[in-house]
Coordinates of C-alpha atoms in Angstrom, one line a residue:
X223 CA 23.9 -14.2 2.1
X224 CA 24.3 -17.6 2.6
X225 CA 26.0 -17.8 -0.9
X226 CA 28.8 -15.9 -0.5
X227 CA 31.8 -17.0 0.6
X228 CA 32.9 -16.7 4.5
X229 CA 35.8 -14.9 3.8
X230 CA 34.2 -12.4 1.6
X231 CA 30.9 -12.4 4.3
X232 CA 33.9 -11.8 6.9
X233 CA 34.9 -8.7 5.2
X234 CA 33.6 -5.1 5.7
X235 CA 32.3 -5.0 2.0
X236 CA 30.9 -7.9 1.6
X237 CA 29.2 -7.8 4.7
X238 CA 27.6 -4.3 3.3
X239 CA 27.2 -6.1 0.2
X240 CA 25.2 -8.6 2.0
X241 CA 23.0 -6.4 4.2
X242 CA 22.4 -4.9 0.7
X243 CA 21.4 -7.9 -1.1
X244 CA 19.1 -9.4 2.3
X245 CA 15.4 -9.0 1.9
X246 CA 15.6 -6.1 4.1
X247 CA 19.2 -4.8 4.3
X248 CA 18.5 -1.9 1.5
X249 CA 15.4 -0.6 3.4
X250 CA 17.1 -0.7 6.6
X251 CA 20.4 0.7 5.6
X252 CA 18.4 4.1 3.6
X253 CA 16.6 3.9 7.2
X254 CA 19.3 4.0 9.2
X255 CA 21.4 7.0 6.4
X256 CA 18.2 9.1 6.6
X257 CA 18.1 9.0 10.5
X258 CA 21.9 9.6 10.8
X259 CA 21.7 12.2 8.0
X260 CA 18.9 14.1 9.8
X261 CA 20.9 13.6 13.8
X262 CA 24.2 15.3 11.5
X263 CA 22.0 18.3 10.5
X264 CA 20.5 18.8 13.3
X265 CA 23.6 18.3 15.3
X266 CA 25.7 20.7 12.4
X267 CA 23.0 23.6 13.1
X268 CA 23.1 23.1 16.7
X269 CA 26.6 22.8 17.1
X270 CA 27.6 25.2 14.8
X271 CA 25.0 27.6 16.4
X272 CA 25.8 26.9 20.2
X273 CA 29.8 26.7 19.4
X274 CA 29.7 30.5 17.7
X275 CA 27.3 31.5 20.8
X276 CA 29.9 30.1 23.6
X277 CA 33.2 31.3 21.1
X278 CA 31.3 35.1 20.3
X279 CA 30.3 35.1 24.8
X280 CA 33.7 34.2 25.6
X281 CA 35.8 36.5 23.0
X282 CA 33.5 39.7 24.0
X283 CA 34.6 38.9 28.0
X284 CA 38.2 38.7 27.5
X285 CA 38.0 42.2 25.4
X286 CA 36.0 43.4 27.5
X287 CA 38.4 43.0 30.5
X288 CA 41.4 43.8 28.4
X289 CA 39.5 47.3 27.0
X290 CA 39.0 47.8 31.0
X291 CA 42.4 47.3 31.8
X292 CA 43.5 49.5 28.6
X293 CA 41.4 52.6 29.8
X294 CA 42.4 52.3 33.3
X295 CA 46.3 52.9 31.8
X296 CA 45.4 55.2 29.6
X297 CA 43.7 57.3 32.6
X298 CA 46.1 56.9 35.0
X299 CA 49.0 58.1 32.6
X300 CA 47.2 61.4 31.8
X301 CA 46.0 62.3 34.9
X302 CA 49.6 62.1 36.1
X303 CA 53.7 62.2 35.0
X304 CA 54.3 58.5 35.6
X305 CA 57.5 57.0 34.5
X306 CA 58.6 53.4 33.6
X307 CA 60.1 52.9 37.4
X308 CA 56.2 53.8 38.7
X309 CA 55.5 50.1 37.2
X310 CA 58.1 48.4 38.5
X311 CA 58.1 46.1 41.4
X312 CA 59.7 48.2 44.0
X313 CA 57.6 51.9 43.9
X314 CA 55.2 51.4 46.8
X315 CA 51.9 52.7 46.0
X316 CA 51.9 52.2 42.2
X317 CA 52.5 48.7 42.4
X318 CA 47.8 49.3 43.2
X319 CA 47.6 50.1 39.3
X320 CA 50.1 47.3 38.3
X321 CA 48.4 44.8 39.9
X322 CA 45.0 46.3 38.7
X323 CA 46.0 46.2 35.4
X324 CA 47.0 42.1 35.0
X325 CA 44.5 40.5 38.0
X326 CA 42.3 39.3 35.0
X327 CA 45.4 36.6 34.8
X328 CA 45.6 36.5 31.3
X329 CA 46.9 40.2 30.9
X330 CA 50.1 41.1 31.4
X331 CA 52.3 44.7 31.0
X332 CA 56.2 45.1 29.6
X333 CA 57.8 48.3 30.5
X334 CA 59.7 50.1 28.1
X335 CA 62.3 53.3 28.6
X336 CA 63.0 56.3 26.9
X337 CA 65.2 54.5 24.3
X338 CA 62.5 51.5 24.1
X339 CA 64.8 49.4 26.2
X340 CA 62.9 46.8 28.1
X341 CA 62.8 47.8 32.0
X342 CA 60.7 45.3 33.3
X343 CA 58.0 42.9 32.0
X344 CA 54.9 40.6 34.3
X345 CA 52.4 38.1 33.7
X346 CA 53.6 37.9 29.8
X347 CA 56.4 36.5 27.6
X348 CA 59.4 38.8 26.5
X349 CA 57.4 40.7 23.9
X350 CA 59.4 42.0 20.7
X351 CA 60.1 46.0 20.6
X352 CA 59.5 47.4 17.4
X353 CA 60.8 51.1 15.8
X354 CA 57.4 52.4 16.2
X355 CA 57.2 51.2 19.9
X356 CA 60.5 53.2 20.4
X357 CA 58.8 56.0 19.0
X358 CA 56.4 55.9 21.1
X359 CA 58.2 55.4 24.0
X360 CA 60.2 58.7 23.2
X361 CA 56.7 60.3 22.3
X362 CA 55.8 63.5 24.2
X363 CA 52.3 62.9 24.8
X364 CA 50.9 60.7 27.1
X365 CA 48.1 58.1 26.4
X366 CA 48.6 57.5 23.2
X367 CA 48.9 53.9 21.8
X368 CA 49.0 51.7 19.0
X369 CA 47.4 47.8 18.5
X370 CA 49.5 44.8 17.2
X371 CA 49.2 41.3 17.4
X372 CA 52.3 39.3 18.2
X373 CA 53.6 36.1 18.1
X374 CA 56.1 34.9 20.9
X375 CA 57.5 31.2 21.8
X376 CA 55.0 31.1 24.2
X377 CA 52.2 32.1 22.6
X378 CA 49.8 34.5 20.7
X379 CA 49.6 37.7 22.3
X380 CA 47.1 40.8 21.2
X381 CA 49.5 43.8 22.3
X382 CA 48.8 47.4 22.7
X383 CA 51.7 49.8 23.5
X384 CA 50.4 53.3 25.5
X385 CA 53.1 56.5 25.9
X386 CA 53.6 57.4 28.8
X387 CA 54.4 61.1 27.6
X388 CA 57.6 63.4 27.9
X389 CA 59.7 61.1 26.4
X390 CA 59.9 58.9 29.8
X391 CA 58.7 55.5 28.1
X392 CA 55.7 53.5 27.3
X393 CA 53.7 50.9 28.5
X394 CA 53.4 47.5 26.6
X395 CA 49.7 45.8 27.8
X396 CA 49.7 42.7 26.6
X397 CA 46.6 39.7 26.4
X398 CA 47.2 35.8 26.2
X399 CA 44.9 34.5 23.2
X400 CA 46.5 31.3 22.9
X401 CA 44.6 30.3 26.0
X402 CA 41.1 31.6 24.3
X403 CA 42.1 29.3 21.1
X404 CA 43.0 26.2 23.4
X405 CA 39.6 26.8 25.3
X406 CA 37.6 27.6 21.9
X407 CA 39.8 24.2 19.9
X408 CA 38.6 22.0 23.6
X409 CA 34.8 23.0 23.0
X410 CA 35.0 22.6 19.5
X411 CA 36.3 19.0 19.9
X412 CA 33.7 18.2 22.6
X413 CA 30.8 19.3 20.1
X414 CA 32.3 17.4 17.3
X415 CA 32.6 14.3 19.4
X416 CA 29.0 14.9 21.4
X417 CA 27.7 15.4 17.2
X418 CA 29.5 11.8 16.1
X419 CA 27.9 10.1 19.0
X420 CA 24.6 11.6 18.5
X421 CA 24.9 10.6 14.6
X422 CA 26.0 7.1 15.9
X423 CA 23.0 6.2 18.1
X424 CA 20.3 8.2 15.3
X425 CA 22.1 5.7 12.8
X426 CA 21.3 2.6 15.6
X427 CA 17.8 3.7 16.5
X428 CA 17.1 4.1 12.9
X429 CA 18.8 0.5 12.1
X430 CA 16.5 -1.0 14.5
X431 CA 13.0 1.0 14.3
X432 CA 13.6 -0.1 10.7
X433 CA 13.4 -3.6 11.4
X434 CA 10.8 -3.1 13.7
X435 CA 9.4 -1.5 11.2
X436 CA 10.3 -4.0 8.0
X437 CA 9.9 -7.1 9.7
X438 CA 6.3 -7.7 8.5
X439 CA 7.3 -6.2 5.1
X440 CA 10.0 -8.7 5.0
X441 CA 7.8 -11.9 5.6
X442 CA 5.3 -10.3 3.1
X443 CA 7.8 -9.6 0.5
X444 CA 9.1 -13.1 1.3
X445 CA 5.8 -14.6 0.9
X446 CA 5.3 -12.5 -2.3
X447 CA 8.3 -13.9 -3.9
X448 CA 7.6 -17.5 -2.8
X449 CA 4.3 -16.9 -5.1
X450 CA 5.9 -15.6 -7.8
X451 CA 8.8 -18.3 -7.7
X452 CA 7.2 -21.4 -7.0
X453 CA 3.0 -20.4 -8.3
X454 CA 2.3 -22.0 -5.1
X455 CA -0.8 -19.5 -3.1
X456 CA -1.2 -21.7 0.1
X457 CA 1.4 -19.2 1.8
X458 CA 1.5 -17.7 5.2
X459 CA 1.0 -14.0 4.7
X460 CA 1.1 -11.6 7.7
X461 CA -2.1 -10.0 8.8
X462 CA -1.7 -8.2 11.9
X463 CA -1.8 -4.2 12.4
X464 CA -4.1 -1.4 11.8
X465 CA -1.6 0.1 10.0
X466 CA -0.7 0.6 6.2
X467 CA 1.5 -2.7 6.3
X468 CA -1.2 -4.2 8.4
X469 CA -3.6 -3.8 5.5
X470 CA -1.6 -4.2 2.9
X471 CA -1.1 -8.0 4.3
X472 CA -4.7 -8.3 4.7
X473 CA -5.1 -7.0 0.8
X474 CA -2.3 -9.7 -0.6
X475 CA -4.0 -12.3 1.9
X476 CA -7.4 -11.8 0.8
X477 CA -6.1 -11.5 -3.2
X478 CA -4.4 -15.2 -2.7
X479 CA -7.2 -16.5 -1.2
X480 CA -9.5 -15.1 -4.2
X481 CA -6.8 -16.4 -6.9
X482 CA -6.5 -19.9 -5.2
X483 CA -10.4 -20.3 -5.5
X484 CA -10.2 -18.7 -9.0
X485 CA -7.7 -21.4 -9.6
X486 CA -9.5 -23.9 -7.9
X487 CA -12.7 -23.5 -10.0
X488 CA -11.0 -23.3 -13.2
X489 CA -9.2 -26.7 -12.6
X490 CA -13.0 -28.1 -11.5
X491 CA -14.1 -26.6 -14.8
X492 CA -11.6 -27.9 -17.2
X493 CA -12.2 -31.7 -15.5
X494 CA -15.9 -31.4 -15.7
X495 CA -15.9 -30.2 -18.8
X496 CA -13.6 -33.2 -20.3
X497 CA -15.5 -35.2 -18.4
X498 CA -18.6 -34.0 -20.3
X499 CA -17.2 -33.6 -23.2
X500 CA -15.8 -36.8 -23.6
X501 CA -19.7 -38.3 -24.2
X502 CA -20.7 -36.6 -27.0
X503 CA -17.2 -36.6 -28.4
X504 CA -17.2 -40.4 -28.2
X505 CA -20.7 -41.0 -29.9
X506 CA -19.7 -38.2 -32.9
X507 CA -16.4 -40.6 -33.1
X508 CA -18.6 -43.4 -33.4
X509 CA -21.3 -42.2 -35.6
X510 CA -18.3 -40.5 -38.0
X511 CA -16.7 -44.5 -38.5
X512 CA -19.9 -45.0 -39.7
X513 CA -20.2 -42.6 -42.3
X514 CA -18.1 -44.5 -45.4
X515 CA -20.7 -47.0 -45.0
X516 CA -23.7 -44.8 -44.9
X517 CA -24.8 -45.7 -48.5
X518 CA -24.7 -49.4 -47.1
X519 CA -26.8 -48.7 -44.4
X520 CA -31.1 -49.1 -44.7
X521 CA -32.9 -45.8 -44.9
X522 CA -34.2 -45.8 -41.3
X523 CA -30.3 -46.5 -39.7
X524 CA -29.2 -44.2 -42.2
X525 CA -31.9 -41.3 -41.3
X526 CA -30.6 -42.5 -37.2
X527 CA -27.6 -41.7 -38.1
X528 CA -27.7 -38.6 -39.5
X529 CA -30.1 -37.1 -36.8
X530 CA -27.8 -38.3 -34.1
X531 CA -24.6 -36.8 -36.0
X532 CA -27.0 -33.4 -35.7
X533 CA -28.2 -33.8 -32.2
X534 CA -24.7 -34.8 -31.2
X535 CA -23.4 -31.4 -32.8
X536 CA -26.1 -29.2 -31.1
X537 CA -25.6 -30.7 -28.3
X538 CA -21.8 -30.1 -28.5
X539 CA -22.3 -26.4 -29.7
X540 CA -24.8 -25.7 -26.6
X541 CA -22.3 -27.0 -24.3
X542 CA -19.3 -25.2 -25.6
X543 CA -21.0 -22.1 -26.1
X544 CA -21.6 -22.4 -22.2
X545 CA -18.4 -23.1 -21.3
X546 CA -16.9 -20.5 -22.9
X547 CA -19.6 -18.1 -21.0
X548 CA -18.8 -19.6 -17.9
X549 CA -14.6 -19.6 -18.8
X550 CA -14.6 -16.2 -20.2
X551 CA -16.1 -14.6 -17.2
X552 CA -17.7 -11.1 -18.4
X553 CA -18.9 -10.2 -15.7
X554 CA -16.4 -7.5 -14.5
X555 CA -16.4 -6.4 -18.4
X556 CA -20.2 -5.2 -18.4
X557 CA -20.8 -1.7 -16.2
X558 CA -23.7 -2.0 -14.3
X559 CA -26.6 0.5 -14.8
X560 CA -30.1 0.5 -14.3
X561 CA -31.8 -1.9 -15.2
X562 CA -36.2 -2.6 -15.5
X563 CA -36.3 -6.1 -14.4
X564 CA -40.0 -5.7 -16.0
X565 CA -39.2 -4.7 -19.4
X566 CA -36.5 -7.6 -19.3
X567 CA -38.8 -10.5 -18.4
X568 CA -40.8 -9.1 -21.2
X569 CA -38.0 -9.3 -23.7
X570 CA -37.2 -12.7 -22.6
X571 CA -40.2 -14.0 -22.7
X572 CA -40.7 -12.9 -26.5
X573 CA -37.8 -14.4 -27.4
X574 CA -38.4 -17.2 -25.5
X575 CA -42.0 -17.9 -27.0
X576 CA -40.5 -17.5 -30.3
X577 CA -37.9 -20.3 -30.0
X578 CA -40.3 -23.0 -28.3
X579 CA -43.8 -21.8 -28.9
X580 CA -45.1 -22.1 -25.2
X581 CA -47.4 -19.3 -23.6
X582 CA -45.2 -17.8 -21.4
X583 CA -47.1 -15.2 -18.5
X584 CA -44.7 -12.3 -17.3
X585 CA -46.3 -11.5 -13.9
X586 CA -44.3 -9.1 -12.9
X587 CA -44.7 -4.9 -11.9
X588 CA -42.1 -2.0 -13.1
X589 CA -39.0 -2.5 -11.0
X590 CA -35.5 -1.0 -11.6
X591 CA -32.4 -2.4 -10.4
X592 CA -28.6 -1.7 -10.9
X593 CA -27.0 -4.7 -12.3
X594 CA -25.5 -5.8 -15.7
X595 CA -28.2 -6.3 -18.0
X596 CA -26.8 -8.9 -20.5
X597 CA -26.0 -10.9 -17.4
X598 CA -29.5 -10.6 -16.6
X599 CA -31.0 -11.2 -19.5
X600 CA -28.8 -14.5 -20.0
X601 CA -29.9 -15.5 -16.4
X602 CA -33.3 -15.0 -17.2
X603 CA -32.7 -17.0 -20.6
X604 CA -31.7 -20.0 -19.1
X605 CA -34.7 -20.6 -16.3
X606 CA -37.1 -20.0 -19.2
X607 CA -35.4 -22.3 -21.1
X608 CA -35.0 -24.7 -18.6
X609 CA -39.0 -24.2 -18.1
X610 CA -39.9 -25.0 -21.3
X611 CA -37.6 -28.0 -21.9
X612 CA -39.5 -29.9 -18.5
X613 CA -42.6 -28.5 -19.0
X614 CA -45.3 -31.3 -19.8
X615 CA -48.0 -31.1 -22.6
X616 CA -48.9 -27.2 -22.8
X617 CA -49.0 -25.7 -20.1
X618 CA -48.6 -22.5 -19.1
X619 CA -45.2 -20.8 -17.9
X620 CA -44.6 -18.0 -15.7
X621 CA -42.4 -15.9 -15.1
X622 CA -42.7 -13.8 -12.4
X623 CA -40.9 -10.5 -11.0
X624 CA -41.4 -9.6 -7.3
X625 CA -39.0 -6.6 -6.3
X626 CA -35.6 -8.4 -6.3
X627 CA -37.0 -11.5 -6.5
X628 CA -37.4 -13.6 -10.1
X629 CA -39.1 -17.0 -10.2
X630 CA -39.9 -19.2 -13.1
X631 CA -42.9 -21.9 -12.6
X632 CA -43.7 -24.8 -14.8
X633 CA -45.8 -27.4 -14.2
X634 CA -43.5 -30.2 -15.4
X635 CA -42.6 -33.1 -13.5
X636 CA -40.8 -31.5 -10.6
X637 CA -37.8 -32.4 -9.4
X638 CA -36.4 -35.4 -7.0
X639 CA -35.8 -34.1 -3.2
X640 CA -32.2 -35.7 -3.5
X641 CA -31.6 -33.4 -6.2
X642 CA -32.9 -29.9 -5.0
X643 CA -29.4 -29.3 -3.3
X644 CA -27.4 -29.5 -6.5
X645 CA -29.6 -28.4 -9.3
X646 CA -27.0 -25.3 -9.2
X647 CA -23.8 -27.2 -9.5
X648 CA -22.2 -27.3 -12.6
X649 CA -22.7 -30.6 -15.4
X650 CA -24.7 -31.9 -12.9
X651 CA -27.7 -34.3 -14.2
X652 CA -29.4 -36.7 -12.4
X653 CA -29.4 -40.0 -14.2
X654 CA -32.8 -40.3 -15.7
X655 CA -31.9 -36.6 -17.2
X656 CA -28.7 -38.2 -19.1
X657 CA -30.9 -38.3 -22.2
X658 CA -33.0 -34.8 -22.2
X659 CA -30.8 -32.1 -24.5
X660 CA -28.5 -29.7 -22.2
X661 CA -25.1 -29.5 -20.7
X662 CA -25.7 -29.8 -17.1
X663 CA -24.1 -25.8 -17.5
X664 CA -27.5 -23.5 -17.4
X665 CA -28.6 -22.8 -14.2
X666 CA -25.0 -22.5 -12.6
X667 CA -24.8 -19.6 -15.3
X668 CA -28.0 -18.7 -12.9
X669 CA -25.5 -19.0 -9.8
X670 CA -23.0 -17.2 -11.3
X671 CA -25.3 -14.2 -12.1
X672 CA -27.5 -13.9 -9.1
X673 CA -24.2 -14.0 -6.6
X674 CA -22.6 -11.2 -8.9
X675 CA -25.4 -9.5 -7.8
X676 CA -25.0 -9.9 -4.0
X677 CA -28.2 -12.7 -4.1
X678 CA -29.0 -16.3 -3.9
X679 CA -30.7 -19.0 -5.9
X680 CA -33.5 -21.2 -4.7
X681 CA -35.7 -24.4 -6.0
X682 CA -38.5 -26.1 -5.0
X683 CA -40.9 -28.0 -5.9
X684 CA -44.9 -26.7 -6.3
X685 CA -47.8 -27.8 -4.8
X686 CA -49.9 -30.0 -7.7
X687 CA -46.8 -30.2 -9.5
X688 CA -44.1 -28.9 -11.3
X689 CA -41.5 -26.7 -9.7
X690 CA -40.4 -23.1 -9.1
X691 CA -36.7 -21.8 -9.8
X692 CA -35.3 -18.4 -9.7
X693 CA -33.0 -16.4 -7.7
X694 CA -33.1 -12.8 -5.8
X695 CA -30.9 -9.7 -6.0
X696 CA -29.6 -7.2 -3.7
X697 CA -32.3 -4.5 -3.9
X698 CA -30.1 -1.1 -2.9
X699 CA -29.9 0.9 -5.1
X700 CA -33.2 0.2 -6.0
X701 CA -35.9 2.8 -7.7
X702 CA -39.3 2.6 -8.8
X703 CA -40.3 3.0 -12.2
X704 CA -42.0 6.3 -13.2
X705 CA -45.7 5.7 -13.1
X706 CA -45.5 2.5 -11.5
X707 CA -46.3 1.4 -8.2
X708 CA -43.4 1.6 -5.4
X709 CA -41.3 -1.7 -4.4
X710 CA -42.0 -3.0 -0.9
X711 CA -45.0 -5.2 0.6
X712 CA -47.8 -3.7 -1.4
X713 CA -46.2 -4.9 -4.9
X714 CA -44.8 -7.8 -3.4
X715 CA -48.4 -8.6 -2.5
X716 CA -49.9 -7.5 -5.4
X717 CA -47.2 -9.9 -7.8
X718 CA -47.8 -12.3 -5.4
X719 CA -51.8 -12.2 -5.9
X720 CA -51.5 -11.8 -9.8
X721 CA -48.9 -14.9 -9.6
X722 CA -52.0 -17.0 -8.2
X723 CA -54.7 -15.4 -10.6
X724 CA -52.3 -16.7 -13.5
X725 CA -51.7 -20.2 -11.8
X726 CA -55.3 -20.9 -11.1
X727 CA -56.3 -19.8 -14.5
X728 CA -53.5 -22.4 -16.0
X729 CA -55.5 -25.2 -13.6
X730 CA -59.0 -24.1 -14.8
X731 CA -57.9 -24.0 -18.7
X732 CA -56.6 -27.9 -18.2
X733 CA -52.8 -27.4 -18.4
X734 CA -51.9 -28.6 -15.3
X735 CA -50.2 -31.9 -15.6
X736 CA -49.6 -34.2 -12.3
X737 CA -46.8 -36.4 -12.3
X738 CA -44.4 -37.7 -10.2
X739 CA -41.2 -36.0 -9.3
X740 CA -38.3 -37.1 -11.7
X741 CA -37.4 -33.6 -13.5
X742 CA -34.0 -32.8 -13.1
X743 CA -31.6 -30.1 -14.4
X744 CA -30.7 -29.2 -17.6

């Protein structure tokens, strides 16, 4: 609105125009059309209905008293030899039936003689004599009449003319209907007017429960096109009501607040990852300016070189690999289904002893959850992994699965109490860790799985050495595998027992190594 110019605002169109183009003018205008369109039918039917009612009511009364009046003439003139001078104003008795036959007001009576002249006329205009009035006015029957409708100067008349028999006369009886029209016309004009004025005040209630209505719609269309406009997602968004706008608010609030995180970890991701990156990048830079001299170089800085050029790459292939996991985000991709927890730490621990060669101890009984196995798997991967990369000399690994609960223990060199808070935090390595393999990206994989999964990570260090990392799950659904033992205390108890048969086994064999705390994430 506030573009156009005044004059054109000023103006009846563009000030439709305008209420058309507001944020809320179009919702509020088919509000207010709907609510005036339903008060005109309604007022139409009722109207229309009451207005034939009153017009059908009134029309039968004045017939009614003019039939009345008609058969009263009609009786009085065959009962007896009346003659036109019986109706005038001067014959004594008579003048009874005259004035019975106009009290109503609007009927009046014309007398007519033998030749159809007019004798004497009251309550009516001169009414017109017609050749078949003559004729019956020279009729020798009594009673007998004929119906017209005429048309005077002073209005419209219904007219019925009645013999009076023996060629005496007849008797013209005449109604006003002008006066019916004028009543019926006045009622019509009051309905019409009562029907505007109801159409008028639906069209004003609908106007304002509209923006009543619309005025949270408004903000939250406002605040939607802000987002869209500007990308900016720290806008207010209306939350209150129980109703569908209500919710809807609360929906678009709650989707902001999700995308502002999203947005907020992906910017944290892309600076720790070129901050990460930017080490091994550096050091291939370095060790590639160094390559046209290689042939220069003595054997053992020439075999250096080469290994750090191959470190350097694994290093930068692990790392990548991990950020594209984290970046890709497959989580909503994979359909959850049941999955053994069991038969996975089995499978994991295969693979696991395959690719480092460590004894690795599931300790675990059959458990099924629902969650999405790859995730899982990949979950379990990397605490196994990050296991066997701490672990000192041989010694044993478990792995251990206790209803929704999934530990891996080492007995490695721990790790520092400063650092048991942030273990889970992505690329972060404590310093003395800068130059074990990893990316710093592993276990917050681990984070990223177990909160999917409505659970938590922990870590802590073990007595004698060594630590314990893992995370739990939410355990509903949850279901026992056939021929297994049920979840709940009994198998927590018994993985818990089996967990310390396998430990103290480790310590009796020799594979427990003591050292002091310095193990940090990898």
């Amino acid at each position: 609105m506030s573009r156009l110019p005044i004059r054109r605002l000023l103006s009846p169109l563009g000030l439709s125009r305008a209420l058309l183009q507001g944020p809320s003018g179009g919702l509020r205008i088919r509000f207010s059309v709907a609510f005036a369109g339903v008060a005109a039918l309604v007022a139409v039917l009722v109207g229309g209905l009451g207005y034939d009612s009153a017009a059908s009511m009134i029309r039968r009364d004045r017939t009614s008293d003019f039939v009345d009046s008609l058969n009263s003439l009609k009786s009085s003139v065959q009962s007896a030899s009346l003659t036109p001078y019986t109706f005038l104003p001067s014959k004594g008795n008579f003048n009874d039936l005259r004035d019975s036959l106009i009290q109503s007001g609007d009927i009046g009576l014309q007398v007519l003689g033998s030749d159809g002249q007019v004798l004497d006329s009251a309550n009516t205009d001169l009414l017109p004599v017609s050749a078949e009035d003559v004729t019956y006015a020279k009729m020798r029957t009594a009673g007998h009449s004929h119906n017209v409708l005429e048309v005077t100067k002073g209005g419209h008349y219904r007219v019925v003319t009645v013999s009076l028999g023996g060629g005496r006369g007849a008797i013209q009886l005449s109604q006003l209907l002008s006066d019916t029209d004028q009543l019926l016309q006045a009622l019509l004009h009051r309905i019409a007017e009562l029907a505007g004025a109801v159409v008028l005040l639906a069209g004003a209630s609908g106007w304002w429960l509209a923006g009543r209505i619309t005025r949270r719609l408004v903000s939250l269309t406002s605040a939607a096109e802000h987002v869209a406009s500007t990308g900016q997602l720290d806008v207010d968004v209306p939350r209150r009501g129980t109703d569908e706008i209500g919710r809807l608010g609360r929906a678009f609030d709650d989707m902001l607040g999700r995308l502002a995180r999203s947005k907020d970890d992906q910017r944290r991701l892309v600076q720790d990852a070129g901050h990460e990156l930017r080490t091994p990048l550096t050091s291939l830079r370095t060790n590639i300016a160094a390559l046209p001299r290689l042939d220069q170089l003595p054997p053992e800085s020439r075999d250096g070189l080469l290994e750090d050029l191959a470190t350097e790459t694994r290093e930068l292939t692990v790392l990548v690999n991990e950020l594209v996991e984290l970046a890709a985000d497959r989580r909503e991709a994979e359909e959850p289904t049941e999955v053994d927890l069991n038969a996975l730490a089995e499978r994991v621990a295969d693979l696991a002893r395959r690719r480092t060669g460590r004894e690795i101890v599931v300790v675990a009984r059959p458990f099924v959850v629902t969650g999405r196995p790859q995730a899982l798997q990949r979950a379990l991967t990397n605490l196994v992994e990050n296991a066997a990369k701490f672990a000192t000399g041989d010694s044993q690994i478990l792995l251990t699965v206790d209803s929704g609960r999934v530990a891996v223990l080492d007995r490695g060199p721990g790790i520092d109490e400063a650092d048991l808070d942030r273990v889970f935090n992505r690329f972060y390595r404590a310093t003395r860790a800068r130059s074990l393999p990893g990316s710093g990206l592993g276990l917050s994989i681990v984070r990223e799985v177990a909160e999917s999964h409505g659970g938590r990570v922990f870590a802590h260090n073990r007595p004698g050495g060594g630590a314990e990392i893992g995370f739990t799950l939410r355990t509903d659904p949850v279901e026992p595998v056939p021929g297994g033992t049920p979840p709940g205390k009994a198998a927590g108890k018994a993985t818990a027992k089996a967990t310390a048969k396998a430990t103290a086994r480790a310590d009796r064999k020799g594979l427990t190594t003591r050292r002091p705390s310095n193990r940090t994430k990898g």
